[in-house]
Amino acid sequence: MSTAVVTAEQANPRVIPRAWLGACLALVAIGVAAFAGGIATDPATAWRAFHVNYLYFGALAQGGVVVACAFVIIGAKWPGPVRRIAEGLGAWAPLTFVLFLVDFLGREYIYTNWINGPPPAKAVYLNPARLFWMDLVILGVLAVLTMAFLYNSVRPTLAGMSSRGGMFARWTSGWRGDAEEIEISAARCRKLAPIICLVYALGWTFIAFDQVMSLTPTWYSNLFGAYFCWGGFLSAVAATAMLMVLHRNSPGLEGEITKARMHDIGKMLFAFSIFWMYLFFSQYLVIWYANLPEETQFFEARLGSQFLVDKSGINMLELARTWELGLFWERLREPYVKVTLFVWACCWVVPFWVLLGQRPKKTPAILGSVAAVVLFGFWLERNILVWPSLVPKDSLSFLGVVQVGIAAGFLGAFVLVYLLYTRTFPSLAVPRRA
């Protein structure tokens, strides 16, 4: 007898697999040890690695909530449980607020280029007190909005679970009946979703200005905030795609992660990677043709001089076309250039060319692999946004025992929080069957 799928969803609590739990705890232990060891031996490196990973996972988590909010705003019906996978990333958002408090303790090593003497024209804006309180409020508001969205989103899935007591009893207090709870939840989520998207766009723009762009205090770009925010959103789309593939045979989700849904999320990954590249190129093109030193310095430290007009007025791309390739390849060896180009390949070239057709988007191994490449690419991209401003001559400054150990710790903690939310707490909801 076939079962009919109704519109309601049912939370699906289950235990965390021991292997995953053990792996996450081991990674967290490695991260704590690496950070402690780094503070004792090389505090500048430890705090800068912490800063990069706090920004990467913070933007990724908030981007996951924004992806879920986008589904709500447009009234998308196709995602089904995919929305739960995306919004589960937001369980990390309150920790971003806490981690900022920790991160600020290392301000002498992170904001070293201006904290003791910002450029006179920016002295009013670039001061530690303003940065701390403004960014703390932004992250605090986003944490509260995220928790409110997650609560209202998941509450209707808890029908019949109040008898379990504890958290389930608290989250289902004052139950009004399934139909009314679903209606109230949808209405509240529709109100919260656009607010969260707007606060994310505005708030993380200022965080990008304060905590990334200010590391080169004489550089500025009005488009940088939008570029940084979109990177977090695209990272969340990639994480959702990868988690879809990993969850396709999970209990209660059998048959729910369909080829059609993978195709749709694959189209999002494909299209939004193009838009990310568009934002990058829009920013780069204006800076390139103006060729003002205060603007080109940021790109020259990452892309090298061959992608700019040099001091003699020679465009290095034009020089390469005239077969003077020796100088072109020599300049590719300038600090951070190869890493930056590799980031470009991971975040745009791979998703664009691999996901160009329909079949790759519908193939779990291909879609999941591309999503993983994009996620790794954005981790490298966050490193490239930070390290060249602080260690301009060392292309591998972001690699080392301390740096990789701290990144592993953040990864373990992020995965553990996701597992706790989607498996122990209310939970990765699945369609309720009659």
PDB file of C-alpha atoms in Angstrom, residues 102-363:
ATOM      1  CA  VAL A 102      37.235  35.763  21.726  1.00  0.00           C
ATOM      2  CA  ASP A 103      38.545  37.078  18.410  1.00  0.00           C
ATOM      3  CA  PHE A 104      38.654  40.653  19.688  1.00  0.00           C
ATOM      4  CA  LEU A 105      41.129  39.615  22.367  1.00  0.00           C
ATOM      5  CA  GLY A 106      43.693  39.225  19.587  1.00  0.00           C
ATOM      6  CA  ARG A 107      43.061  42.674  18.107  1.00  0.00           C
ATOM      7  CA  GLU A 108      46.698  43.775  18.513  1.00  0.00           C
ATOM      8  CA  TYR A 109      47.762  40.992  16.137  1.00  0.00           C
ATOM      9  CA  ILE A 110      44.779  41.225  13.752  1.00  0.00           C
ATOM     10  CA  TYR A 111      44.347  44.991  13.326  1.00  0.00           C
ATOM     11  CA  THR A 112      48.052  45.650  13.686  1.00  0.00           C
ATOM     12  CA  ASN A 113      48.166  47.954  10.637  1.00  0.00           C
ATOM     13  CA  TRP A 114      45.916  50.582  12.211  1.00  0.00           C
ATOM     14  CA  ILE A 115      45.073  49.884  15.834  1.00  0.00           C
ATOM     15  CA  ASN A 116      47.872  52.092  17.145  1.00  0.00           C
ATOM     16  CA  GLY A 117      47.590  54.759  14.477  1.00  0.00           C
ATOM     17  CA  PRO A 118      44.949  54.668  11.725  1.00  0.00           C
ATOM     18  CA  PRO A 119      45.175  56.918   8.662  1.00  0.00           C
ATOM     19  CA  PRO A 120      44.081  60.433   9.712  1.00  0.00           C
ATOM     20  CA  ALA A 121      41.154  60.476   7.289  1.00  0.00           C
ATOM     21  CA  LYS A 122      39.781  57.287   8.866  1.00  0.00           C
ATOM     22  CA  ALA A 123      40.676  57.936  12.488  1.00  0.00           C
ATOM     23  CA  VAL A 124      37.072  58.493  13.548  1.00  0.00           C
ATOM     24  CA  TYR A 125      35.863  55.254  12.005  1.00  0.00           C
ATOM     25  CA  LEU A 126      38.859  53.011  12.631  1.00  0.00           C
ATOM     26  CA  ASN A 127      38.941  52.807  16.398  1.00  0.00           C
ATOM     27  CA  PRO A 128      38.673  49.625  18.491  1.00  0.00           C
ATOM     28  CA  ALA A 129      35.716  50.739  20.618  1.00  0.00           C
ATOM     29  CA  ARG A 130      33.544  51.602  17.609  1.00  0.00           C
ATOM     30  CA  LEU A 131      34.449  48.338  15.870  1.00  0.00           C
ATOM     31  CA  PHE A 132      33.769  46.222  18.955  1.00  0.00           C
ATOM     32  CA  TRP A 133      30.371  47.627  19.864  1.00  0.00           C
ATOM     33  CA  MET A 134      29.066  47.979  16.325  1.00  0.00           C
ATOM     34  CA  ASP A 135      30.054  44.487  15.223  1.00  0.00           C
ATOM     35  CA  LEU A 136      28.931  42.981  18.537  1.00  0.00           C
ATOM     36  CA  VAL A 137      25.459  44.479  18.074  1.00  0.00           C
ATOM     37  CA  ILE A 138      25.288  43.257  14.464  1.00  0.00           C
ATOM     38  CA  LEU A 139      26.224  39.687  15.378  1.00  0.00           C
ATOM     39  CA  GLY A 140      23.980  39.755  18.444  1.00  0.00           C
ATOM     40  CA  VAL A 141      20.943  40.895  16.448  1.00  0.00           C
ATOM     41  CA  LEU A 142      21.608  38.246  13.801  1.00  0.00           C
ATOM     42  CA  ALA A 143      21.984  35.550  16.477  1.00  0.00           C
ATOM     43  CA  VAL A 144      18.624  36.493  18.045  1.00  0.00           C
ATOM     44  CA  LEU A 145      16.861  36.684  14.676  1.00  0.00           C
ATOM     45  CA  THR A 146      18.353  33.349  13.635  1.00  0.00           C
ATOM     46  CA  MET A 147      17.243  31.589  16.823  1.00  0.00           C
ATOM     47  CA  ALA A 148      13.756  33.061  16.433  1.00  0.00           C
ATOM     48  CA  PHE A 149      13.578  31.852  12.828  1.00  0.00           C
ATOM     49  CA  LEU A 150      14.797  28.356  13.681  1.00  0.00           C
ATOM     50  CA  TYR A 151      12.369  28.047  16.586  1.00  0.00           C
ATOM     51  CA  ASN A 152       9.360  29.157  14.564  1.00  0.00           C
ATOM     52  CA  SER A 153      10.422  27.050  11.596  1.00  0.00           C
ATOM     53  CA  VAL A 154      10.837  23.813  13.533  1.00  0.00           C
ATOM     54  CA  ARG A 155       8.012  24.104  16.074  1.00  0.00           C
ATOM     55  CA  PRO A 156       5.247  22.660  13.839  1.00  0.00           C
ATOM     56  CA  THR A 157       7.327  19.518  13.287  1.00  0.00           C
ATOM     57  CA  LEU A 158       7.169  18.603  16.989  1.00  0.00           C
ATOM     58  CA  ALA A 159       3.564  17.402  17.080  1.00  0.00           C
ATOM     59  CA  GLY A 160       3.160  14.594  19.609  1.00  0.00           C
ATOM     60  CA  MET A 161       6.654  14.960  21.074  1.00  0.00           C
ATOM     61  CA  SER A 162       5.776  16.908  24.225  1.00  0.00           C
ATOM     62  CA  SER A 163       5.456  13.586  26.075  1.00  0.00           C
ATOM     63  CA  ARG A 164       9.225  13.162  25.791  1.00  0.00           C
ATOM     64  CA  GLY A 165       9.656  16.008  28.239  1.00  0.00           C
ATOM     65  CA  GLY A 166      12.651  18.290  28.573  1.00  0.00           C
ATOM     66  CA  MET A 167      13.337  20.469  25.595  1.00  0.00           C
ATOM     67  CA  PHE A 168      10.494  18.982  23.551  1.00  0.00           C
ATOM     68  CA  ALA A 169       7.999  19.957  26.258  1.00  0.00           C
ATOM     69  CA  ARG A 170       9.326  23.518  26.363  1.00  0.00           C
ATOM     70  CA  TRP A 171       9.327  23.929  22.594  1.00  0.00           C
ATOM     71  CA  THR A 172       5.732  22.676  22.297  1.00  0.00           C
ATOM     72  CA  SER A 173       4.191  24.514  25.261  1.00  0.00           C
ATOM     73  CA  GLY A 174       0.841  26.099  24.430  1.00  0.00           C
ATOM     74  CA  TRP A 175       0.295  23.827  21.429  1.00  0.00           C
ATOM     75  CA  ARG A 176      -2.664  25.043  19.355  1.00  0.00           C
ATOM     76  CA  GLY A 177      -3.114  22.046  17.094  1.00  0.00           C
ATOM     77  CA  ASP A 178      -1.237  20.980  13.986  1.00  0.00           C
ATOM     78  CA  ALA A 179      -3.047  23.116  11.418  1.00  0.00           C
ATOM     79  CA  GLU A 180      -2.887  26.315  13.465  1.00  0.00           C
ATOM     80  CA  GLU A 181       0.759  25.760  14.397  1.00  0.00           C
ATOM     81  CA  ILE A 182       1.708  25.315  10.737  1.00  0.00           C
ATOM     82  CA  GLU A 183      -0.163  28.491   9.806  1.00  0.00           C
ATOM     83  CA  ILE A 184       1.376  30.552  12.617  1.00  0.00           C
ATOM     84  CA  SER A 185       4.843  29.230  11.880  1.00  0.00           C
ATOM     85  CA  ALA A 186       4.563  30.097   8.181  1.00  0.00           C
ATOM     86  CA  ALA A 187       3.330  33.619   8.967  1.00  0.00           C
ATOM     87  CA  ARG A 188       6.117  34.306  11.459  1.00  0.00           C
ATOM     88  CA  CYS A 189       8.796  32.915   9.157  1.00  0.00           C
ATOM     89  CA  ARG A 190       7.496  35.085   6.324  1.00  0.00           C
ATOM     90  CA  LYS A 191       7.942  38.137   8.566  1.00  0.00           C
ATOM     91  CA  LEU A 192      11.367  37.141   9.848  1.00  0.00           C
ATOM     92  CA  ALA A 193      12.845  36.023   6.518  1.00  0.00           C
ATOM     93  CA  PRO A 194      13.151  39.429   4.771  1.00  0.00           C
ATOM     94  CA  ILE A 195      14.375  41.048   7.986  1.00  0.00           C
ATOM     95  CA  ILE A 196      17.150  38.448   8.337  1.00  0.00           C
ATOM     96  CA  CYS A 197      18.192  38.855   4.695  1.00  0.00           C
ATOM     97  CA  LEU A 198      18.401  42.638   5.001  1.00  0.00           C
ATOM     98  CA  VAL A 199      20.268  42.552   8.316  1.00  0.00           C
ATOM     99  CA  TYR A 200      22.676  39.959   6.894  1.00  0.00           C
ATOM    100  CA  ALA A 201      23.388  42.044   3.804  1.00  0.00           C
ATOM    101  CA  LEU A 202      23.884  45.272   5.728  1.00  0.00           C
ATOM    102  CA  GLY A 203      25.454  43.810   8.859  1.00  0.00           C
ATOM    103  CA  TRP A 204      28.016  41.539   7.226  1.00  0.00           C
ATOM    104  CA  THR A 205      28.923  44.353   4.839  1.00  0.00           C
ATOM    105  CA  PHE A 206      30.097  46.360   7.841  1.00  0.00           C
ATOM    106  CA  ILE A 207      31.821  43.301   9.299  1.00  0.00           C
ATOM    107  CA  ALA A 208      33.651  42.870   5.979  1.00  0.00           C
ATOM    108  CA  PHE A 209      34.678  46.519   6.048  1.00  0.00           C
ATOM    109  CA  ASP A 210      35.749  46.379   9.691  1.00  0.00           C
ATOM    110  CA  GLN A 211      37.374  42.978   9.959  1.00  0.00           C
ATOM    111  CA  VAL A 212      38.796  42.396   6.471  1.00  0.00           C
ATOM    112  CA  MET A 213      39.073  45.579   4.424  1.00  0.00           C
ATOM    113  CA  SER A 214      40.494  47.544   7.358  1.00  0.00           C
ATOM    114  CA  LEU A 215      43.472  45.182   7.520  1.00  0.00           C
ATOM    115  CA  THR A 216      44.794  47.277   4.635  1.00  0.00           C
ATOM    116  CA  PRO A 217      43.607  50.571   6.123  1.00  0.00           C
ATOM    117  CA  THR A 218      44.484  52.745   3.122  1.00  0.00           C
ATOM    118  CA  TRP A 219      42.441  50.595   0.693  1.00  0.00           C
ATOM    119  CA  TYR A 220      38.724  50.907   0.120  1.00  0.00           C
ATOM    120  CA  SER A 221      36.051  49.499  -2.168  1.00  0.00           C
ATOM    121  CA  ASN A 222      32.333  50.104  -1.793  1.00  0.00           C
ATOM    122  CA  LEU A 223      31.587  46.791  -3.510  1.00  0.00           C
ATOM    123  CA  PHE A 224      33.734  44.709  -1.172  1.00  0.00           C
ATOM    124  CA  GLY A 225      30.966  44.218   1.402  1.00  0.00           C
ATOM    125  CA  ALA A 226      28.548  42.803  -1.177  1.00  0.00           C
ATOM    126  CA  TYR A 227      31.306  40.566  -2.548  1.00  0.00           C
ATOM    127  CA  PHE A 228      32.116  39.218   0.927  1.00  0.00           C
ATOM    128  CA  CYS A 229      28.441  38.622   1.837  1.00  0.00           C
ATOM    129  CA  TRP A 230      27.789  36.817  -1.423  1.00  0.00           C
ATOM    130  CA  GLY A 231      30.748  34.560  -0.719  1.00  0.00           C
ATOM    131  CA  GLY A 232      29.067  33.495   2.524  1.00  0.00           C
ATOM    132  CA  PHE A 233      25.771  32.889   0.729  1.00  0.00           C
ATOM    133  CA  LEU A 234      27.402  30.875  -2.058  1.00  0.00           C
ATOM    134  CA  SER A 235      29.345  28.851   0.524  1.00  0.00           C
ATOM    135  CA  ALA A 236      26.031  27.986   2.171  1.00  0.00           C
ATOM    136  CA  VAL A 237      24.531  26.880  -1.165  1.00  0.00           C
ATOM    137  CA  ALA A 238      27.564  24.632  -1.693  1.00  0.00           C
ATOM    138  CA  ALA A 239      27.289  23.230   1.853  1.00  0.00           C
ATOM    139  CA  THR A 240      23.580  22.550   1.317  1.00  0.00           C
ATOM    140  CA  ALA A 241      24.306  20.713  -1.930  1.00  0.00           C
ATOM    141  CA  MET A 242      27.002  18.588  -0.307  1.00  0.00           C
ATOM    142  CA  LEU A 243      24.828  17.789   2.708  1.00  0.00           C
ATOM    143  CA  MET A 244      21.953  16.858   0.411  1.00  0.00           C
ATOM    144  CA  VAL A 245      24.154  14.260  -1.217  1.00  0.00           C
ATOM    145  CA  LEU A 246      25.372  12.949   2.143  1.00  0.00           C
ATOM    146  CA  HIS A 247      21.813  12.752   3.545  1.00  0.00           C
ATOM    147  CA  ARG A 248      20.125  11.138   0.558  1.00  0.00           C
ATOM    148  CA  ASN A 249      19.920   7.744   2.316  1.00  0.00           C
ATOM    149  CA  SER A 250      19.362   9.027   5.870  1.00  0.00           C
ATOM    150  CA  PRO A 251      16.451   7.577   7.875  1.00  0.00           C
ATOM    151  CA  GLY A 252      13.216   9.289   6.885  1.00  0.00           C
ATOM    152  CA  LEU A 253      14.740  10.969   3.843  1.00  0.00           C
ATOM    153  CA  GLU A 254      14.765   7.943   1.563  1.00  0.00           C
ATOM    154  CA  GLY A 255      13.468   9.069  -1.804  1.00  0.00           C
ATOM    155  CA  GLU A 256      13.314  12.740  -0.764  1.00  0.00           C
ATOM    156  CA  ILE A 257      16.668  13.849  -2.188  1.00  0.00           C
ATOM    157  CA  THR A 258      15.516  13.374  -5.743  1.00  0.00           C
ATOM    158  CA  LYS A 259      17.366  14.079  -8.981  1.00  0.00           C
ATOM    159  CA  ALA A 260      15.018  17.015  -9.536  1.00  0.00           C
ATOM    160  CA  ARG A 261      16.018  18.568  -6.220  1.00  0.00           C
ATOM    161  CA  MET A 262      19.686  17.956  -6.854  1.00  0.00           C
ATOM    162  CA  HIS A 263      19.240  19.533 -10.273  1.00  0.00           C
ATOM    163  CA  ASP A 264      17.671  22.619  -8.702  1.00  0.00           C
ATOM    164  CA  ILE A 265      20.355  23.104  -6.063  1.00  0.00           C
ATOM    165  CA  GLY A 266      22.965  22.431  -8.745  1.00  0.00           C
ATOM    166  CA  LYS A 267      21.475  25.242 -10.825  1.00  0.00           C
ATOM    167  CA  MET A 268      21.726  27.540  -7.816  1.00  0.00           C
ATOM    168  CA  LEU A 269      25.372  26.616  -7.318  1.00  0.00           C
ATOM    169  CA  PHE A 270      26.099  27.123 -11.020  1.00  0.00           C
ATOM    170  CA  ALA A 271      24.277  30.456 -11.346  1.00  0.00           C
ATOM    171  CA  PHE A 272      25.418  31.985  -8.070  1.00  0.00           C
ATOM    172  CA  SER A 273      29.069  31.149  -8.769  1.00  0.00           C
ATOM    173  CA  ILE A 274      28.711  33.209 -11.945  1.00  0.00           C
ATOM    174  CA  PHE A 275      27.278  36.097  -9.928  1.00  0.00           C
ATOM    175  CA  TRP A 276      30.156  35.818  -7.439  1.00  0.00           C
ATOM    176  CA  MET A 277      32.599  36.107 -10.336  1.00  0.00           C
ATOM    177  CA  TYR A 278      30.597  39.045 -11.670  1.00  0.00           C
ATOM    178  CA  LEU A 279      30.971  40.873  -8.347  1.00  0.00           C
ATOM    179  CA  PHE A 280      34.700  40.142  -8.293  1.00  0.00           C
ATOM    180  CA  PHE A 281      35.207  41.328 -11.860  1.00  0.00           C
ATOM    181  CA  SER A 282      33.034  44.435 -11.378  1.00  0.00           C
ATOM    182  CA  GLN A 283      35.233  45.417  -8.462  1.00  0.00           C
ATOM    183  CA  TYR A 284      38.461  44.542 -10.241  1.00  0.00           C
ATOM    184  CA  LEU A 285      37.625  46.217 -13.564  1.00  0.00           C
ATOM    185  CA  VAL A 286      36.953  49.655 -12.095  1.00  0.00           C
ATOM    186  CA  ILE A 287      40.139  49.506 -10.018  1.00  0.00           C
ATOM    187  CA  TRP A 288      42.139  48.254 -13.018  1.00  0.00           C
ATOM    188  CA  TYR A 289      41.227  51.037 -15.425  1.00  0.00           C
ATOM    189  CA  ALA A 290      41.517  53.792 -12.792  1.00  0.00           C
ATOM    190  CA  ASN A 291      44.955  52.431 -11.785  1.00  0.00           C
ATOM    191  CA  LEU A 292      45.081  54.518  -8.593  1.00  0.00           C
ATOM    192  CA  PRO A 293      47.702  53.251  -6.118  1.00  0.00           C
ATOM    193  CA  GLU A 294      45.361  53.418  -3.118  1.00  0.00           C
ATOM    194  CA  GLU A 295      42.959  51.113  -4.980  1.00  0.00           C
ATOM    195  CA  THR A 296      45.316  48.770  -6.843  1.00  0.00           C
ATOM    196  CA  GLN A 297      47.395  47.875  -3.758  1.00  0.00           C
ATOM    197  CA  PHE A 298      44.874  45.296  -2.531  1.00  0.00           C
ATOM    198  CA  PHE A 299      44.770  43.442  -5.853  1.00  0.00           C
ATOM    199  CA  GLU A 300      48.489  43.724  -6.488  1.00  0.00           C
ATOM    200  CA  ALA A 301      49.188  42.016  -3.145  1.00  0.00           C
ATOM    201  CA  ARG A 302      47.046  39.057  -4.239  1.00  0.00           C
ATOM    202  CA  LEU A 303      46.924  38.904  -8.040  1.00  0.00           C
ATOM    203  CA  GLY A 304      50.362  40.381  -8.643  1.00  0.00           C
ATOM    204  CA  SER A 305      51.434  43.064 -11.057  1.00  0.00           C
ATOM    205  CA  GLN A 306      50.672  41.094 -14.220  1.00  0.00           C
ATOM    206  CA  PHE A 307      46.937  41.726 -13.815  1.00  0.00           C
ATOM    207  CA  LEU A 308      47.395  45.483 -13.456  1.00  0.00           C
ATOM    208  CA  VAL A 309      48.831  48.293 -15.522  1.00  0.00           C
ATOM    209  CA  ASP A 310      52.400  48.654 -14.333  1.00  0.00           C
ATOM    210  CA  LYS A 311      54.165  51.918 -13.562  1.00  0.00           C
ATOM    211  CA  SER A 312      55.391  52.291 -17.138  1.00  0.00           C
ATOM    212  CA  GLY A 313      51.848  52.023 -18.456  1.00  0.00           C
ATOM    213  CA  ILE A 314      52.215  48.512 -19.887  1.00  0.00           C
ATOM    214  CA  ASN A 315      49.259  46.196 -19.562  1.00  0.00           C
ATOM    215  CA  MET A 316      50.800  42.823 -18.765  1.00  0.00           C
ATOM    216  CA  LEU A 317      47.986  40.886 -20.465  1.00  0.00           C
ATOM    217  CA  GLU A 318      48.708  42.779 -23.660  1.00  0.00           C
ATOM    218  CA  LEU A 319      52.408  42.064 -23.170  1.00  0.00           C
ATOM    219  CA  ALA A 320      51.648  38.348 -22.898  1.00  0.00           C
ATOM    220  CA  ARG A 321      49.738  38.452 -26.181  1.00  0.00           C
ATOM    221  CA  THR A 322      52.802  39.806 -27.931  1.00  0.00           C
ATOM    222  CA  TRP A 323      54.686  36.608 -26.983  1.00  0.00           C
ATOM    223  CA  GLU A 324      56.768  38.283 -24.268  1.00  0.00           C
ATOM    224  CA  LEU A 325      55.729  35.454 -21.974  1.00  0.00           C
ATOM    225  CA  GLY A 326      58.878  35.295 -19.875  1.00  0.00           C
ATOM    226  CA  LEU A 327      57.994  38.381 -17.854  1.00  0.00           C
ATOM    227  CA  PHE A 328      54.377  37.230 -17.583  1.00  0.00           C
ATOM    228  CA  TRP A 329      55.318  33.848 -16.053  1.00  0.00           C
ATOM    229  CA  GLU A 330      57.933  35.475 -13.854  1.00  0.00           C
ATOM    230  CA  ARG A 331      55.280  37.703 -12.346  1.00  0.00           C
ATOM    231  CA  LEU A 332      53.080  34.699 -11.690  1.00  0.00           C
ATOM    232  CA  ARG A 333      55.652  33.777  -9.046  1.00  0.00           C
ATOM    233  CA  GLU A 334      54.930  36.930  -7.058  1.00  0.00           C
ATOM    234  CA  PRO A 335      53.499  36.327  -3.542  1.00  0.00           C
ATOM    235  CA  TYR A 336      49.989  34.831  -3.332  1.00  0.00           C
ATOM    236  CA  VAL A 337      49.319  34.954  -7.099  1.00  0.00           C
ATOM    237  CA  LYS A 338      49.096  31.199  -7.684  1.00  0.00           C
ATOM    238  CA  VAL A 339      46.957  30.678  -4.587  1.00  0.00           C
ATOM    239  CA  THR A 340      44.591  33.447  -5.653  1.00  0.00           C
ATOM    240  CA  LEU A 341      44.211  31.951  -9.126  1.00  0.00           C
ATOM    241  CA  PHE A 342      43.556  28.554  -7.542  1.00  0.00           C
ATOM    242  CA  VAL A 343      40.772  30.166  -5.486  1.00  0.00           C
ATOM    243  CA  TRP A 344      39.314  31.553  -8.691  1.00  0.00           C
ATOM    244  CA  ALA A 345      39.388  28.057 -10.204  1.00  0.00           C
ATOM    245  CA  CYS A 346      37.689  26.445  -7.185  1.00  0.00           C
ATOM    246  CA  CYS A 347      34.957  29.053  -6.741  1.00  0.00           C
ATOM    247  CA  TRP A 348      34.093  29.752 -10.369  1.00  0.00           C
ATOM    248  CA  VAL A 349      35.903  27.726 -13.055  1.00  0.00           C
ATOM    249  CA  VAL A 350      35.074  24.292 -11.578  1.00  0.00           C
ATOM    250  CA  PRO A 351      31.364  24.897 -10.797  1.00  0.00           C
ATOM    251  CA  PHE A 352      30.826  26.698 -14.098  1.00  0.00           C
ATOM    252  CA  TRP A 353      32.351  24.129 -16.437  1.00  0.00           C
ATOM    253  CA  VAL A 354      31.508  20.946 -14.517  1.00  0.00           C
ATOM    254  CA  LEU A 355      27.876  21.896 -13.821  1.00  0.00           C
ATOM    255  CA  LEU A 356      27.221  23.344 -17.258  1.00  0.00           C
ATOM    256  CA  GLY A 357      25.032  20.413 -18.344  1.00  0.00           C
ATOM    257  CA  GLN A 358      22.016  18.783 -16.686  1.00  0.00           C
ATOM    258  CA  ARG A 359      23.469  15.349 -15.959  1.00  0.00           C
ATOM    259  CA  PRO A 360      26.300  16.511 -13.645  1.00  0.00           C
ATOM    260  CA  LYS A 361      23.803  18.432 -11.514  1.00  0.00           C
ATOM    261  CA  LYS A 362      21.733  15.271 -11.083  1.00  0.00           C
ATOM    262  CA  THR A 363      24.695  12.996 -10.328  1.00  0.00           C
TER     263      THR A 363
END
